[in-house]
GROMACS .gro file of C-alpha atoms in nm:
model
  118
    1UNK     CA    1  -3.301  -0.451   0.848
    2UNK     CA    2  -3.005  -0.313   1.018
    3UNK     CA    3  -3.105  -0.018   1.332
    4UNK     CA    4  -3.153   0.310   1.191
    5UNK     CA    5  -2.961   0.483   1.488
    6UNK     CA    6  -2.656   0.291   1.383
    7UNK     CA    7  -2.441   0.466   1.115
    8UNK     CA    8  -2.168   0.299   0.902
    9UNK     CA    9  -1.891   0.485   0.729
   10UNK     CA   10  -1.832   0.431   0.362
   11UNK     CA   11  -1.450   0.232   0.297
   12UNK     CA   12  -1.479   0.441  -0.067
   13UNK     CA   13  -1.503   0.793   0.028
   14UNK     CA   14  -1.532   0.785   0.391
   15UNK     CA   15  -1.911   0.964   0.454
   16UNK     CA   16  -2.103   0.842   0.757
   17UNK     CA   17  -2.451   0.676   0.605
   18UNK     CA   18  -2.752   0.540   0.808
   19UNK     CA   19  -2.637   0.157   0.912
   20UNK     CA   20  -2.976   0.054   0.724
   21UNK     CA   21  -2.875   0.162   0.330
   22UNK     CA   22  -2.684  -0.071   0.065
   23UNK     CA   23  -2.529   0.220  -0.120
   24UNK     CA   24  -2.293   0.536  -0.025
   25UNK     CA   25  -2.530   0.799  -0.057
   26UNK     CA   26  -2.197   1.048  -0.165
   27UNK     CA   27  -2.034   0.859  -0.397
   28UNK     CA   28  -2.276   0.557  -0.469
   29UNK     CA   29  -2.048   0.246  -0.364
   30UNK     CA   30  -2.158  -0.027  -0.252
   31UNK     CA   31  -2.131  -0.048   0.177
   32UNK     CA   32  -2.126  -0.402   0.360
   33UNK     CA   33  -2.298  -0.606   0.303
   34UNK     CA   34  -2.377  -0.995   0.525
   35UNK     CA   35  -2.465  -1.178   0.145
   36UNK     CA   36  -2.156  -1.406   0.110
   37UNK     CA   37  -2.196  -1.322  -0.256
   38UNK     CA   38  -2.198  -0.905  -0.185
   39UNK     CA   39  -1.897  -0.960   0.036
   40UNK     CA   40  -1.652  -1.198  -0.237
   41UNK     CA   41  -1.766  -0.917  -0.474
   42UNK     CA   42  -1.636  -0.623  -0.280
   43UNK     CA   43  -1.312  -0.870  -0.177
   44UNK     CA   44  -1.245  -0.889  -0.542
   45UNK     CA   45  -1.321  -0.489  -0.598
   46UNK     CA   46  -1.083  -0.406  -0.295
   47UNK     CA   47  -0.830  -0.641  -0.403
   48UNK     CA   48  -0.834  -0.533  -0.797
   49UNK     CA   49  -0.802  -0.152  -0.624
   50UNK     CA   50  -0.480  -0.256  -0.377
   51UNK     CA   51  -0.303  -0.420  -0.701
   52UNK     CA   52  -0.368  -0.115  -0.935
   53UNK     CA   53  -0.244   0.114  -0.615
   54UNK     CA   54   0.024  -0.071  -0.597
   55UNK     CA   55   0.106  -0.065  -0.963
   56UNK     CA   56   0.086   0.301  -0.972
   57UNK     CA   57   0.322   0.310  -0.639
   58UNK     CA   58   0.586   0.105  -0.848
   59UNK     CA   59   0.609   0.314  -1.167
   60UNK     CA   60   0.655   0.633  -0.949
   61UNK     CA   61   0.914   0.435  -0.768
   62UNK     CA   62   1.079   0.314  -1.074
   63UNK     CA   63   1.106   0.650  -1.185
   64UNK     CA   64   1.331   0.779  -0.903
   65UNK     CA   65   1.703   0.711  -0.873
   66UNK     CA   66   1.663   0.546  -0.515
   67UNK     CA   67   1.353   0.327  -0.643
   68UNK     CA   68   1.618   0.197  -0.982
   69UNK     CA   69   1.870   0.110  -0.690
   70UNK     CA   70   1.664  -0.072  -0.453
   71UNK     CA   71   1.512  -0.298  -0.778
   72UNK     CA   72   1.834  -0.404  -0.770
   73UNK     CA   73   1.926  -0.440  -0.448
   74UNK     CA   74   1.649  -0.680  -0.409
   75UNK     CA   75   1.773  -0.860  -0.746
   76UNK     CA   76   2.105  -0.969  -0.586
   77UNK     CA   77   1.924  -1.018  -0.282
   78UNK     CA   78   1.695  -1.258  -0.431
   79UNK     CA   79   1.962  -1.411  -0.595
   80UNK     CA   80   2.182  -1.456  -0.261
   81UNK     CA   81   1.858  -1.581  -0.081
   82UNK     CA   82   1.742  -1.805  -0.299
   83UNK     CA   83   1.963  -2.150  -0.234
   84UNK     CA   84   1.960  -2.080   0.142
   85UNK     CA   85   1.651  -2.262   0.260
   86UNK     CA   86   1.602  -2.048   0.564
   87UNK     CA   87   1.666  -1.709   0.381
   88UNK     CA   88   1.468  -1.785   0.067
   89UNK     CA   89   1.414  -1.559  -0.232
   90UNK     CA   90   1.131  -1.295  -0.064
   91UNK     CA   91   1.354  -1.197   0.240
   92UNK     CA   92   1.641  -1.165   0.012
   93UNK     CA   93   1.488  -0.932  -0.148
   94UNK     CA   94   1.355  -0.718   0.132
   95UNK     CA   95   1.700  -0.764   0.296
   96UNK     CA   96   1.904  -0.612  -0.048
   97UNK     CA   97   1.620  -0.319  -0.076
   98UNK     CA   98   1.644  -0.268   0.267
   99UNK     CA   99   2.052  -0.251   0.245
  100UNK     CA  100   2.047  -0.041  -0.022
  101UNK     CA  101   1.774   0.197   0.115
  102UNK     CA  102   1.955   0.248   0.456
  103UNK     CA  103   2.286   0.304   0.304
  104UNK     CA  104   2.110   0.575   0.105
  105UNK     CA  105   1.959   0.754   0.418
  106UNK     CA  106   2.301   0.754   0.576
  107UNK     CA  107   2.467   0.866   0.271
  108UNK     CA  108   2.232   1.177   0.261
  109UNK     CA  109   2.232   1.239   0.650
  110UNK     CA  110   2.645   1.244   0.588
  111UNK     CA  111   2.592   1.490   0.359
  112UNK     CA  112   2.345   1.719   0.572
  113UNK     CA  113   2.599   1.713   0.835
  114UNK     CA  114   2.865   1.834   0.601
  115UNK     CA  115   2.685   2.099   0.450
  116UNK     CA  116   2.753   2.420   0.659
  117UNK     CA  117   2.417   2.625   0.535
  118UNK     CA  118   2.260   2.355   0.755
   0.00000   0.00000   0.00000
């Protein structure tokens, strides 16, 4: 049994519990654990959460007129990077969203600078 004086703090919702209980006692999830089987469970939980974040992150982005023009920034980059052994597909990508992304930040800094209300 883990030392009563030590406190943990929940991953879930953040409380502070007693370093000696399984559960949150706010919102009931389940805190760390030193079972191997406890701790692939909770790697699978956190990992299920991160995708379905990330999910949810992507539709928003898709939804935007910056997000539409990165997807395809990264397309072409992908497509560029892909026969160059060094480059590869994945930093293609990165590389064409990033292009497109910092030619958009420019674009609208150009336009701050020419708007007189400013």
């Amino acid at each position: 049994m883990t030392d009563p004086t030590i406190f943990e703090q929940c991953t879930k919702c953040l409380e502070t519990v007693d370093g000696d209980v399984r559960y949150c006692s706010q919102c009931g999830a389940l805190l760390g654990s030193k079972d191997e089987g406890d701790i692939v469970e909770q790697a699978k939980h956190y990992v299920s959460q991160a995708a379905q974040e990330l999910a949810e992150t992507g539709k928003e982005a898709m939804e935007t007129e910056l997000g539409k023009k990165m997807a395809g920034g990264a397309a072409i980059g992908a497509l560029a990077g892909a026969p160059i052994p060094i480059i590869g597909w994945f930093a293609g990508a990165l590389a064409g969203a990033g292009i497109v992304a910092y030619r958009h930040r420019n674009r609208d800094n150009a336009d701050q600078d020419d708007d007189p209300e400013k």
